[in-house]
mmCIF file of C-alpha atoms in Angstrom:
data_model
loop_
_atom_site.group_PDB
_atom_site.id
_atom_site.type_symbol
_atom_site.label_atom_id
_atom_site.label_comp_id
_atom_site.label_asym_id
_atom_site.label_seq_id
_atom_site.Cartn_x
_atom_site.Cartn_y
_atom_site.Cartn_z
ATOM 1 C CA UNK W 243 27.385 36.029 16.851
ATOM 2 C CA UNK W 244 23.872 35.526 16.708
ATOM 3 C CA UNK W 245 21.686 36.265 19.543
ATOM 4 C CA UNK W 246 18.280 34.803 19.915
ATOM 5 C CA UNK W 247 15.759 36.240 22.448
ATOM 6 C CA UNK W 248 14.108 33.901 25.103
ATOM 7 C CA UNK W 249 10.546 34.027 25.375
ATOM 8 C CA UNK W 250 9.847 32.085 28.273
ATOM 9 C CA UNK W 251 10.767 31.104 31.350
ATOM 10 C CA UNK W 252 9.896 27.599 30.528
ATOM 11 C CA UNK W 253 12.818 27.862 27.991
ATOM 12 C CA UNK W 254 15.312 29.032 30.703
ATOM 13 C CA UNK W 255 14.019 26.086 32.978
ATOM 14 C CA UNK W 256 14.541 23.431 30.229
ATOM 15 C CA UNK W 257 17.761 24.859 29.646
ATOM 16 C CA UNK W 258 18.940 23.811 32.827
ATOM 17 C CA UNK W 259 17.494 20.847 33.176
ATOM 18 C CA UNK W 260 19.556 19.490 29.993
ATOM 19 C CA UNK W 261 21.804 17.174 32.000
ATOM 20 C CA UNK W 262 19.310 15.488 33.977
ATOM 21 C CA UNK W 263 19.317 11.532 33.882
ATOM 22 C CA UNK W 264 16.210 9.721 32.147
ATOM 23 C CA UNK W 265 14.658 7.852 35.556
ATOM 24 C CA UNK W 266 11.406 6.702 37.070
ATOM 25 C CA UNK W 267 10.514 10.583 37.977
ATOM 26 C CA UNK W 268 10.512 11.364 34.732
ATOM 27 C CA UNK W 269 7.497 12.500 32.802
ATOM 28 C CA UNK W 270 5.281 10.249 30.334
ATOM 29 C CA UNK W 271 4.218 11.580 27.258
ATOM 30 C CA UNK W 272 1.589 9.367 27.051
ATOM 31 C CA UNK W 273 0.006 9.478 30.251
ATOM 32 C CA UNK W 274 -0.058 13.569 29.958
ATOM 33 C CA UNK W 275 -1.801 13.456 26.798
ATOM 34 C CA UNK W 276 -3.732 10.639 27.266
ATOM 35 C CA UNK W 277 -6.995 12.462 27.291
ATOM 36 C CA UNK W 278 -5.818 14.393 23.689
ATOM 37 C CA UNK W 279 -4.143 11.868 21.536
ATOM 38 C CA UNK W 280 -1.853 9.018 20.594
ATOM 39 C CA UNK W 281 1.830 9.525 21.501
ATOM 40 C CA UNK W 282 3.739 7.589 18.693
ATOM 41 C CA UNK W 283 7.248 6.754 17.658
ATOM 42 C CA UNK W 284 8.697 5.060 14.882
ATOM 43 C CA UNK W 285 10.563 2.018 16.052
ATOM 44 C CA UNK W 286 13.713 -0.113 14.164
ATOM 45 C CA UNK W 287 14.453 -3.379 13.995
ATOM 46 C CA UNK W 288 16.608 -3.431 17.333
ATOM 47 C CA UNK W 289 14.064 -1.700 19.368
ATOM 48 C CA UNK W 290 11.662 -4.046 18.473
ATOM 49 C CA UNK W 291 13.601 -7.331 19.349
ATOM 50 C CA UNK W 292 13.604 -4.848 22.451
ATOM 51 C CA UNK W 293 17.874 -5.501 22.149
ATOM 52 C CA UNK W 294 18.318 -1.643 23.053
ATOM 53 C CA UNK W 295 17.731 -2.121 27.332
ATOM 54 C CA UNK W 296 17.577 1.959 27.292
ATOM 55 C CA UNK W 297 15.202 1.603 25.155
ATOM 56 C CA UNK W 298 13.414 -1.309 26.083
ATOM 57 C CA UNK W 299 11.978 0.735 29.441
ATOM 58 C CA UNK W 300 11.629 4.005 27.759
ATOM 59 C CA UNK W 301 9.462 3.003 24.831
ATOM 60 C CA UNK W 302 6.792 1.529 26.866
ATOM 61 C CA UNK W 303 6.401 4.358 29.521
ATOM 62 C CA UNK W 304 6.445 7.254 26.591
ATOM 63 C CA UNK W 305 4.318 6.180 23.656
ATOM 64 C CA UNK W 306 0.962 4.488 23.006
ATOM 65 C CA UNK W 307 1.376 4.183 19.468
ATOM 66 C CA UNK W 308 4.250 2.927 17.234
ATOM 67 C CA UNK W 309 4.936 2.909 13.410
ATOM 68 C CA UNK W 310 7.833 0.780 12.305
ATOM 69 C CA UNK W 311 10.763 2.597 10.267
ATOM 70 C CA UNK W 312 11.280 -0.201 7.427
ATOM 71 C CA UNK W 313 10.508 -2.926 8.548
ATOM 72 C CA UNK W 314 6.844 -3.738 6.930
ATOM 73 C CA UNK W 315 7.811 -1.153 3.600
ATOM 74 C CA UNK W 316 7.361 -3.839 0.243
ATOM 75 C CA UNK W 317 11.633 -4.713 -0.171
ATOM 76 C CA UNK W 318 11.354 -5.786 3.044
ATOM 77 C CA UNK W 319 7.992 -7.858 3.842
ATOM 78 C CA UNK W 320 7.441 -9.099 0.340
ATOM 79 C CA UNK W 321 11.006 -9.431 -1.297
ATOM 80 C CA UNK W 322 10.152 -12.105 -3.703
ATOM 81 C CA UNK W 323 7.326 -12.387 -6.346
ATOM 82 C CA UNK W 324 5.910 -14.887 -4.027
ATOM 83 C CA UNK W 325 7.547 -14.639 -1.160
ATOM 84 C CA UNK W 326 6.930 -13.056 2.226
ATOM 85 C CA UNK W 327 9.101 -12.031 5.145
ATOM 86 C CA UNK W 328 6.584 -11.414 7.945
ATOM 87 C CA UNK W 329 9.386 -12.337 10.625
ATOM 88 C CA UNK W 330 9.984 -8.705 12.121
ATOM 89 C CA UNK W 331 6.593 -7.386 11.361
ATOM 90 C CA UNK W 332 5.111 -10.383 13.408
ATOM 91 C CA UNK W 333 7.452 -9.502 16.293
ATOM 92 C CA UNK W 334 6.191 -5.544 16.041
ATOM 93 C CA UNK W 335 2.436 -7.305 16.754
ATOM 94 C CA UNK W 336 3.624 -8.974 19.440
ATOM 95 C CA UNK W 337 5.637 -6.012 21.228
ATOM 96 C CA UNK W 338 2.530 -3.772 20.676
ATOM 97 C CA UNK W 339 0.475 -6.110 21.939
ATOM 98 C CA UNK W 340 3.162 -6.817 24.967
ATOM 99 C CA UNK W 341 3.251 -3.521 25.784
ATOM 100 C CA UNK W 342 -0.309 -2.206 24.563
ATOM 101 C CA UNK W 343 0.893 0.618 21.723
ATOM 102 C CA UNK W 344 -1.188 0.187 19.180
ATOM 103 C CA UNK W 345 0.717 -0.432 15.356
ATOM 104 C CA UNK W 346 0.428 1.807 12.715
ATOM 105 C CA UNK W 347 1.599 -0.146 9.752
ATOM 106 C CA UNK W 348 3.706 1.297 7.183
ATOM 107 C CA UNK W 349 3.006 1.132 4.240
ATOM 108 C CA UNK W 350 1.130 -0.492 1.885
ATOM 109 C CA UNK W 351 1.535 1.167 -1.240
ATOM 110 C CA UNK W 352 4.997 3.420 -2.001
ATOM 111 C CA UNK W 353 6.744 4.071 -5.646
ATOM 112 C CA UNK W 354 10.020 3.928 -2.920
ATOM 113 C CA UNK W 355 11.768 0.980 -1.288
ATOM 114 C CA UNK W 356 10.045 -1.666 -3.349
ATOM 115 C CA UNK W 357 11.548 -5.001 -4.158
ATOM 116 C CA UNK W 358 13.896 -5.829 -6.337
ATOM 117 C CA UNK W 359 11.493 -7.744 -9.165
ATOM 118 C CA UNK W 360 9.607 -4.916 -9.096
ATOM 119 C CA UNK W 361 12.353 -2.514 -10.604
ATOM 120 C CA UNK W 362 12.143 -2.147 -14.726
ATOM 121 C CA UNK W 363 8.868 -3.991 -14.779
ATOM 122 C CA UNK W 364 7.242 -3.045 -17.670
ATOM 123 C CA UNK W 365 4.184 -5.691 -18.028
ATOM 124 C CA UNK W 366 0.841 -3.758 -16.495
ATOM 125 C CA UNK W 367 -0.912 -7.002 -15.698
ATOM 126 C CA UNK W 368 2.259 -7.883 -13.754
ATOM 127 C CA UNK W 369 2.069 -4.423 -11.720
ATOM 128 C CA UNK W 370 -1.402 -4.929 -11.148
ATOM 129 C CA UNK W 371 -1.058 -8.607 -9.748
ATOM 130 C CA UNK W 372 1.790 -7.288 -7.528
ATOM 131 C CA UNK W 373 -0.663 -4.794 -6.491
ATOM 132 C CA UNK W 374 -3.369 -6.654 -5.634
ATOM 133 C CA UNK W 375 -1.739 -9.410 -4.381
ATOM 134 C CA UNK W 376 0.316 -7.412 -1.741
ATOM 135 C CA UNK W 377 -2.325 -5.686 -0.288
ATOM 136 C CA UNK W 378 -4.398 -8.925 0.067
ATOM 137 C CA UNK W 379 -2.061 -10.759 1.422
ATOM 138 C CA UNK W 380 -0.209 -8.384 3.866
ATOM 139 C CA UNK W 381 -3.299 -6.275 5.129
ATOM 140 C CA UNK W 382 -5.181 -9.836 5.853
ATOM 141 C CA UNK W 383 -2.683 -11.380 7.317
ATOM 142 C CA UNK W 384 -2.467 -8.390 10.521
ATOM 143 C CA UNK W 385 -6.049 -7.605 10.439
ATOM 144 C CA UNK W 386 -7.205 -7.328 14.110
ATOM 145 C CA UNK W 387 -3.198 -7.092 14.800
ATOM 146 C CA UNK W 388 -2.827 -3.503 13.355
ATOM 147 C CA UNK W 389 -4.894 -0.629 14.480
ATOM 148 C CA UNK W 390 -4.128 1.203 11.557
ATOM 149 C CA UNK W 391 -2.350 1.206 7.897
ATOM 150 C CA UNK W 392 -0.766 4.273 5.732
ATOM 151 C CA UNK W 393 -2.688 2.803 2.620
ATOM 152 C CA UNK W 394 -0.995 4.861 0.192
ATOM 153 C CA UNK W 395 1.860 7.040 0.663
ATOM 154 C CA UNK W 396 3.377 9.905 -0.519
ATOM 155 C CA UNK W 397 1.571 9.717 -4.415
ATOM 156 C CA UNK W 398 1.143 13.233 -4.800
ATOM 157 C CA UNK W 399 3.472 15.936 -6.644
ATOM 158 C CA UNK W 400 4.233 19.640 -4.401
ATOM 159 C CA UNK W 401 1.727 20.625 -6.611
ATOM 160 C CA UNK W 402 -1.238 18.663 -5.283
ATOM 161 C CA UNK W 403 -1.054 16.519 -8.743
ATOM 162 C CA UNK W 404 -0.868 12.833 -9.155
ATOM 163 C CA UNK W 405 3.034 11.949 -9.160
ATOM 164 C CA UNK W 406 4.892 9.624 -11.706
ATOM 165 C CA UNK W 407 4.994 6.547 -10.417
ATOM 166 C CA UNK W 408 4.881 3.215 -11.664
ATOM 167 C CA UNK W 409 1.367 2.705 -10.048
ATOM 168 C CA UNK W 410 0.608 5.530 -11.353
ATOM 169 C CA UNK W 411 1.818 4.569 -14.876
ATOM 170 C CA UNK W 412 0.562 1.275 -15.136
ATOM 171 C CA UNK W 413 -2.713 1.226 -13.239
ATOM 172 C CA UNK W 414 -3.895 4.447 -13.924
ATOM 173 C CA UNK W 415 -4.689 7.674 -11.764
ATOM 174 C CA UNK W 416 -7.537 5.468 -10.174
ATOM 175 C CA UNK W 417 -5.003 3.039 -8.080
ATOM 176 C CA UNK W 418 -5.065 5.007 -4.849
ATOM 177 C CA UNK W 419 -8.856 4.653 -4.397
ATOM 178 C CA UNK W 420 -7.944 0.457 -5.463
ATOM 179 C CA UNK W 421 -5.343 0.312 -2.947
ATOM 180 C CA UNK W 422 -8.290 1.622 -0.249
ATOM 181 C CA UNK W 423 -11.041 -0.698 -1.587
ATOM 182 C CA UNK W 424 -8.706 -3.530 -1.652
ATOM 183 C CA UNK W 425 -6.702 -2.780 1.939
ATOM 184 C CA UNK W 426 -10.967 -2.125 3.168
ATOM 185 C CA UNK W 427 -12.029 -5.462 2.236
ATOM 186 C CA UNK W 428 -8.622 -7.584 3.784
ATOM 187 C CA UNK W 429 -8.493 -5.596 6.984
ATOM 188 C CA UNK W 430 -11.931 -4.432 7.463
ATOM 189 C CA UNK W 431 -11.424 -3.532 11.420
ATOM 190 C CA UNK W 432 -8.254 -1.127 10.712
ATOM 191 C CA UNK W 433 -8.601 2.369 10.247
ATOM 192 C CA UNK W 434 -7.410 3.669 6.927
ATOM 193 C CA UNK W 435 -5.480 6.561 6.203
ATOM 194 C CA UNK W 436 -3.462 8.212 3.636
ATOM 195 C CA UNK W 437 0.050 9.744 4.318
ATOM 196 C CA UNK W 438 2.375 12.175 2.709
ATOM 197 C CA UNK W 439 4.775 14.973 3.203
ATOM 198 C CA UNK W 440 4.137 19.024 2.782
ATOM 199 C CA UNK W 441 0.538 18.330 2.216
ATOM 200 C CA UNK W 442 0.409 21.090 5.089
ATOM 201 C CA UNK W 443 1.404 23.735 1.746
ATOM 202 C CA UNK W 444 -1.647 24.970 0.311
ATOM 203 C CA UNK W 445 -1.173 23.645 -3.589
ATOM 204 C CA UNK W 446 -0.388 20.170 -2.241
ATOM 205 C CA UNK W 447 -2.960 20.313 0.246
ATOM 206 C CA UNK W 448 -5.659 20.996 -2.486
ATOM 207 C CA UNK W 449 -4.647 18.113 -4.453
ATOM 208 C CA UNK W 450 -4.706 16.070 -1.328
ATOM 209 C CA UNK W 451 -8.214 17.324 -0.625
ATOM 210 C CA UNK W 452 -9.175 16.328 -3.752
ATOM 211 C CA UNK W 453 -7.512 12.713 -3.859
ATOM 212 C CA UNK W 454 -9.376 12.049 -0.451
ATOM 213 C CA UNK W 455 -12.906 13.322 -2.216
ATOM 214 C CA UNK W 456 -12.445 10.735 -4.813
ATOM 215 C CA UNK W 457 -12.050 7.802 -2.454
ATOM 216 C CA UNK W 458 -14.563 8.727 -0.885
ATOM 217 C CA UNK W 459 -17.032 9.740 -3.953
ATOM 218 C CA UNK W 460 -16.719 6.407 -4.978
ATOM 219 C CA UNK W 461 -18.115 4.789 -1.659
ATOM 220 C CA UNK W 462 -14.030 3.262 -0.496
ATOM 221 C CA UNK W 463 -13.738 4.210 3.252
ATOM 222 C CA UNK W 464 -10.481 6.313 4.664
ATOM 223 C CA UNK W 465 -10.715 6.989 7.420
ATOM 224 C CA UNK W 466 -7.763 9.894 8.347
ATOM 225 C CA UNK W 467 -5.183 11.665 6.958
ATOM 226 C CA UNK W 468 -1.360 12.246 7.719
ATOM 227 C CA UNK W 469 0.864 15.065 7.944
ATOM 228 C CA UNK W 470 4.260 13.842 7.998
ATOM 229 C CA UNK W 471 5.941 16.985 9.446
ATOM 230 C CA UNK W 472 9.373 16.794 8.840
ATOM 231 C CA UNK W 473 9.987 20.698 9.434
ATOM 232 C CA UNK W 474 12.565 22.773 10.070
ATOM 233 C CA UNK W 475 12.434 24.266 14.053
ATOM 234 C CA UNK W 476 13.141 27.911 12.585
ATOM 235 C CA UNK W 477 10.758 27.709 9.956
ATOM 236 C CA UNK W 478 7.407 25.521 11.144
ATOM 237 C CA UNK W 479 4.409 26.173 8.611
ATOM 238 C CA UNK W 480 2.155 26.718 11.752
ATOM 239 C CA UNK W 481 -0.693 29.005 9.746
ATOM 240 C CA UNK W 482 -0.595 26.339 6.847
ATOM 241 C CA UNK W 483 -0.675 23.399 9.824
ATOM 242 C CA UNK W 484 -3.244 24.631 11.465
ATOM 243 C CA UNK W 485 -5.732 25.681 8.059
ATOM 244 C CA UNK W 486 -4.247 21.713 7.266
ATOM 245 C CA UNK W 487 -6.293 20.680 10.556
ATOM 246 C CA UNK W 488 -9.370 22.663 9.738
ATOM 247 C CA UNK W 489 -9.764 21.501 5.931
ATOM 248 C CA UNK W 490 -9.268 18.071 6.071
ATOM 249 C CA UNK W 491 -11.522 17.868 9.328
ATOM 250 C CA UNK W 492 -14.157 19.114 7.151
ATOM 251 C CA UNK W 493 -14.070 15.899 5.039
ATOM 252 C CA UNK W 494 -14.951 14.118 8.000
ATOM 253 C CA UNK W 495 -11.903 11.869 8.479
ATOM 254 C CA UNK W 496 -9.162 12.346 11.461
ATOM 255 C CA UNK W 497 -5.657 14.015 11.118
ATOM 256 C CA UNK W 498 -2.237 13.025 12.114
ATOM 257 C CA UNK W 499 1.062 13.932 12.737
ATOM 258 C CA UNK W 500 2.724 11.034 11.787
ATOM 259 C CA UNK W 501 6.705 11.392 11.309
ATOM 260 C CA UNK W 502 7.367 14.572 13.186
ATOM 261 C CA UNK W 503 10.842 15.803 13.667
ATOM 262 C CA UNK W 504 12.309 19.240 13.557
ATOM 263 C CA UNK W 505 15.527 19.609 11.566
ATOM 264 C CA UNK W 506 18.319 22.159 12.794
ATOM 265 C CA UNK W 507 20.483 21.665 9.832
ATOM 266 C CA UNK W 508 20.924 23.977 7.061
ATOM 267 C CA UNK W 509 18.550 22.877 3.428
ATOM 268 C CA UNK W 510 20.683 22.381 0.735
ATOM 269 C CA UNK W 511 17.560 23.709 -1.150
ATOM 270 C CA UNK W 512 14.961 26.203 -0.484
ATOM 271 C CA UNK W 513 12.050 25.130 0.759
ATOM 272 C CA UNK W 514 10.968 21.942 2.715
ATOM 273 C CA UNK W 515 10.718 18.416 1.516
ATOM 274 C CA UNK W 516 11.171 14.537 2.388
ATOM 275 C CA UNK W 517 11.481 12.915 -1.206
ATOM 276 C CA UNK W 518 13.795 9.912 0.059
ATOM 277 C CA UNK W 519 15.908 9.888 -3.014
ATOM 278 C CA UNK W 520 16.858 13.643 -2.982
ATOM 279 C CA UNK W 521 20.378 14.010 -2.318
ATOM 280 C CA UNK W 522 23.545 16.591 -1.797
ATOM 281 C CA UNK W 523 27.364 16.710 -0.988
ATOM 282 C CA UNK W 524 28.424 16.246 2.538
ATOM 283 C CA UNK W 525 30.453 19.985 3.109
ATOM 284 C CA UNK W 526 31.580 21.579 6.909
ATOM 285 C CA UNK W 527 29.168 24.350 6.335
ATOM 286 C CA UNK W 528 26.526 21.726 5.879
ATOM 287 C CA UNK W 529 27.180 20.353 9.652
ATOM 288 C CA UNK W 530 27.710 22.897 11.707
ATOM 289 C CA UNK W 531 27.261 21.144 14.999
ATOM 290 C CA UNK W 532 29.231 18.025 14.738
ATOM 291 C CA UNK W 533 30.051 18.745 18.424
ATOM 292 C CA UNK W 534 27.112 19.742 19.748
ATOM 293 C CA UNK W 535 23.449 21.751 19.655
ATOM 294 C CA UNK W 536 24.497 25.295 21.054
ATOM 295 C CA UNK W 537 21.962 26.788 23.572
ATOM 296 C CA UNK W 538 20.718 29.674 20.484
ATOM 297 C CA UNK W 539 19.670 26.276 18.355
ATOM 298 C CA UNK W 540 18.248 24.701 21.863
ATOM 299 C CA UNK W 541 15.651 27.343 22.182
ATOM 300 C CA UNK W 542 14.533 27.241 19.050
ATOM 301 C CA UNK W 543 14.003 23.369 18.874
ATOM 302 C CA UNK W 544 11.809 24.264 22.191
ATOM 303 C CA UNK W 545 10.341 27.211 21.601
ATOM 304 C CA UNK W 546 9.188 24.987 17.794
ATOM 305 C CA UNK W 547 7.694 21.762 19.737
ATOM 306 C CA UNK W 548 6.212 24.184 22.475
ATOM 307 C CA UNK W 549 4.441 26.036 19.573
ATOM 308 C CA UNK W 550 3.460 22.851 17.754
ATOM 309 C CA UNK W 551 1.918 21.055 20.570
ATOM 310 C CA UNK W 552 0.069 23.825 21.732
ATOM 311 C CA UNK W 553 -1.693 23.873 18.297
ATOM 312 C CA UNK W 554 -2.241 20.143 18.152
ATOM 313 C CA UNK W 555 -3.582 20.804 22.050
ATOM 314 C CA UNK W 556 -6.052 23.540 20.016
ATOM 315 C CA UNK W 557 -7.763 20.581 18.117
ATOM 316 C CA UNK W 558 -7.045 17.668 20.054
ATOM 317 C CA UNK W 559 -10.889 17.030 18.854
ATOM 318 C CA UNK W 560 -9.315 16.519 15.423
ATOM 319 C CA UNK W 561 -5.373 15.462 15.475
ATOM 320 C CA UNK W 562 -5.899 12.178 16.448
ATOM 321 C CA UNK W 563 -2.410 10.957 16.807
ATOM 322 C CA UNK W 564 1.082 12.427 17.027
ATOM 323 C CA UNK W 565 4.626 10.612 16.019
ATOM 324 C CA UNK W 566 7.802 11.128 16.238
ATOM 325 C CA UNK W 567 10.044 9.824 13.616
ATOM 326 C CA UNK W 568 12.533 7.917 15.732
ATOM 327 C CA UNK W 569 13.075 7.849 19.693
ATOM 328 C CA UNK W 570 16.161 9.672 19.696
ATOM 329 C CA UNK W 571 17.977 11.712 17.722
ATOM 330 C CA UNK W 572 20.853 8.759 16.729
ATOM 331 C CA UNK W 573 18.075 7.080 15.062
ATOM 332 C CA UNK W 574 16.937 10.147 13.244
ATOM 333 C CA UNK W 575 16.818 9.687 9.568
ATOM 334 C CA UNK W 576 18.094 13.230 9.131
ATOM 335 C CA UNK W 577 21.650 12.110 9.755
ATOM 336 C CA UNK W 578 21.722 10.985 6.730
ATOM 337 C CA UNK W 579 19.255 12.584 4.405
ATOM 338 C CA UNK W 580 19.575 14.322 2.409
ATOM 339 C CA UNK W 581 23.506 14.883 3.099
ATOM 340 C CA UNK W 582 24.879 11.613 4.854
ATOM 341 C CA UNK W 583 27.273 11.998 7.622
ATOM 342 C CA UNK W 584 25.785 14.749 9.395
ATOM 343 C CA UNK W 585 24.336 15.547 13.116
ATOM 344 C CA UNK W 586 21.382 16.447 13.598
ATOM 345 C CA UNK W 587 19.254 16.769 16.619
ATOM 346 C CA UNK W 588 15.027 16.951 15.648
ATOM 347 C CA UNK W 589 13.525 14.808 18.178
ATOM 348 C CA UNK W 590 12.371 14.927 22.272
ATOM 349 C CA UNK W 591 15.441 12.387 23.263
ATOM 350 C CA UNK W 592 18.908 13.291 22.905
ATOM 351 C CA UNK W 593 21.522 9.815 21.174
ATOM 352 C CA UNK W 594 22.063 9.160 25.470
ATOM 353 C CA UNK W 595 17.906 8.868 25.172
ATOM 354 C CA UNK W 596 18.043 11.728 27.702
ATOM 355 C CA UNK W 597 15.140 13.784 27.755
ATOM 356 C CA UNK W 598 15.867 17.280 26.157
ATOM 357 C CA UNK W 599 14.419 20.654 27.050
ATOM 358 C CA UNK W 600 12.087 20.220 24.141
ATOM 359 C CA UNK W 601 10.785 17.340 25.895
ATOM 360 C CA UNK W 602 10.234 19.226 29.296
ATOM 361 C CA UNK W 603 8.172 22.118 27.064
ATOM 362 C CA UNK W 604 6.128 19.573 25.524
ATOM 363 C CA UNK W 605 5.309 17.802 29.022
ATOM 364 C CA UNK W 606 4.322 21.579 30.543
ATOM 365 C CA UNK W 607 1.768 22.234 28.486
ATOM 366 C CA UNK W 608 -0.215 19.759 30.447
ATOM 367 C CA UNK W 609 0.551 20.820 33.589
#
């Protein structure tokens, strides 16, 4: 077997802290990086009808930011060529507001999870009409509701250029800086940002850098960028993170961390990625802890989030905001991408919403 050195003590403390019980003494992420940056979390459908009572008291006492899962992407909120399904996205407004996280809405403009019309269209006018129409209408109707939107998100190839996308094909290489002026003029007191995956890796980064020159060579505001960060915990980009941080802060806009979670599960594929609608066969070998994290794979998730948030802690003048995809790791999308049917375990809350040693790193740092 494997052995994996300790480097801390904080590590061994963690460790045996595991089996604590989430109570009133425990710590607030929020509150100990209040004076750094947003603590976010995505949130689903039954968190937000607040349904989930662990839930329901944790949310509120560990994040000051949220970012819903589905729930405002276009196949939900705007199903029909003229119709609109504002129902759940309404109630998100109201439980930020309840609870004072402010809502990062998600997302205006995505080639993935659009409505059903939309699929086969072929007609650009039609495209373009969808296009417009959506953003006016959905961006208006929460301005002053959301504090921010993910404009535009995910539109760029691993190698920084413009990916193949309907938008793309129909409107021209142009739409991304339309989808800013357009989302700028309905929802003039949000801040604007755009959001993608591995734009941490140099080639993707350039193109990124580029993209976000554009908008802003033609006079359309945006106003921050985000880094997904859906990384692996033994293999976290931090030299590429942390240039990441330093270029894009030289464009003058903020940076975020916006779906962080740190996968322990082998990659079917070399390299990193979070293209939805990659996919491989469910084999043993590709779950290896169906039963359970073991304490070698513990440390490392630790030692990764301890290392992380000691960067973002580096440029808190610059990150801006930090989220977590998910609250705990049931809810992680990395059950069931890109292999369904597995267990994984990426985030600060274990599927009992119990604090994990990860968490207790994360809170040390500020102590």
């Amino acid at each position: 077997m494997r052995t994996y050195k300790i480097t801390s003590l904080l590590v061994i403390t963690s460790l045996a802290l595991f089996s604590r019980s989430y109570g009133q003494k425990t710590a607030s992420l929020k509150d100990s990086y209040k004076n750094d940056f947003l603590i976010g979390t995505a949130l689903n459908a039954t968190q937000i009808e607040e349904k989930d009572p662990t839930a329901k008291v944790l949310i509120p006492k560990q994040f000051n930011a949220a970012t819903p899962e589905n729930i405002m992407k276009a196949e939900v909120i705007h199903p029909g060529w003229d119709k609109y399904n504002f129902d759940l996205a309404d109630k998100l407004v109201a439980y930020g507001k309840k609870y004072n996280i402010r809502i990062n809405g998600h997302t205006l403009i995505w080639h993935s999870q659009l409505p059903a019309f939309m699929h086969g269209m072929q007609d650009a006018d039609s495209v373009k009409q969808y296009f417009t129409n959506h953003i006016k209408t959905v961006a208006a109707r929460y301005n002053g509701k959301v504090f921010s939107w993910d404009v535009v998100n995910e539109a760029l190839n691993e190698d920084g250029t413009l990916r193949k996308s309907i938008f793309a094909d129909k409107l021209g290489p142009d739409f991304v800086t339309e989808a800013f002026r357009l989302a700028q003029a309905a929802s003039p007191d949000a801040q604007l940002y755009y959001n993608d995956y591995n734009n941490e890796q140099p080639a993707k980064r350039a193109g990124c850098i580029a993209l976000i020159k554009k908008i802003q060579a033609a006079g359309v505001r945006i106003d921050g960028v985000g880094i997904q960060g859906h990384w692996r915990a033994s293999n976290i980009p931090l030299k590429d993170i942390e240039e990441s941080i330093v270029e894009y802060s030289k464009l003058g806009i903020k940076v975020m961390f916006t779906e962080l979670d740190l996968g322990v599960l082998p990659n079917p594929w070399d390299g990193d990625a979070a293209d939805v609608n990659m996919k491989a066969t469910y084999t043993a070998k590709m779950n290896p802890y169906a039963n359970g994290l073991p304490d070698s794979m513990q440390v490392k998730l630790t030692k990764g989030y301890e290392d992380l948030f000691k960067l973002f802690l580096k440029y808190k003048g610059t990150v801006s905001r930090v989220t977590f995809w998910g609250v705990n790791d049931g809810q992680s999308w990395l059950n069931g991408w890109p292999i369904k049917g597995r267990t994984n375990y990426p985030l600060l809350f274990d599927r009992n919403y119990q604090p994990k040693p990860a968490f207790d790193a994360v809170i040390a740092l500020k102590k």
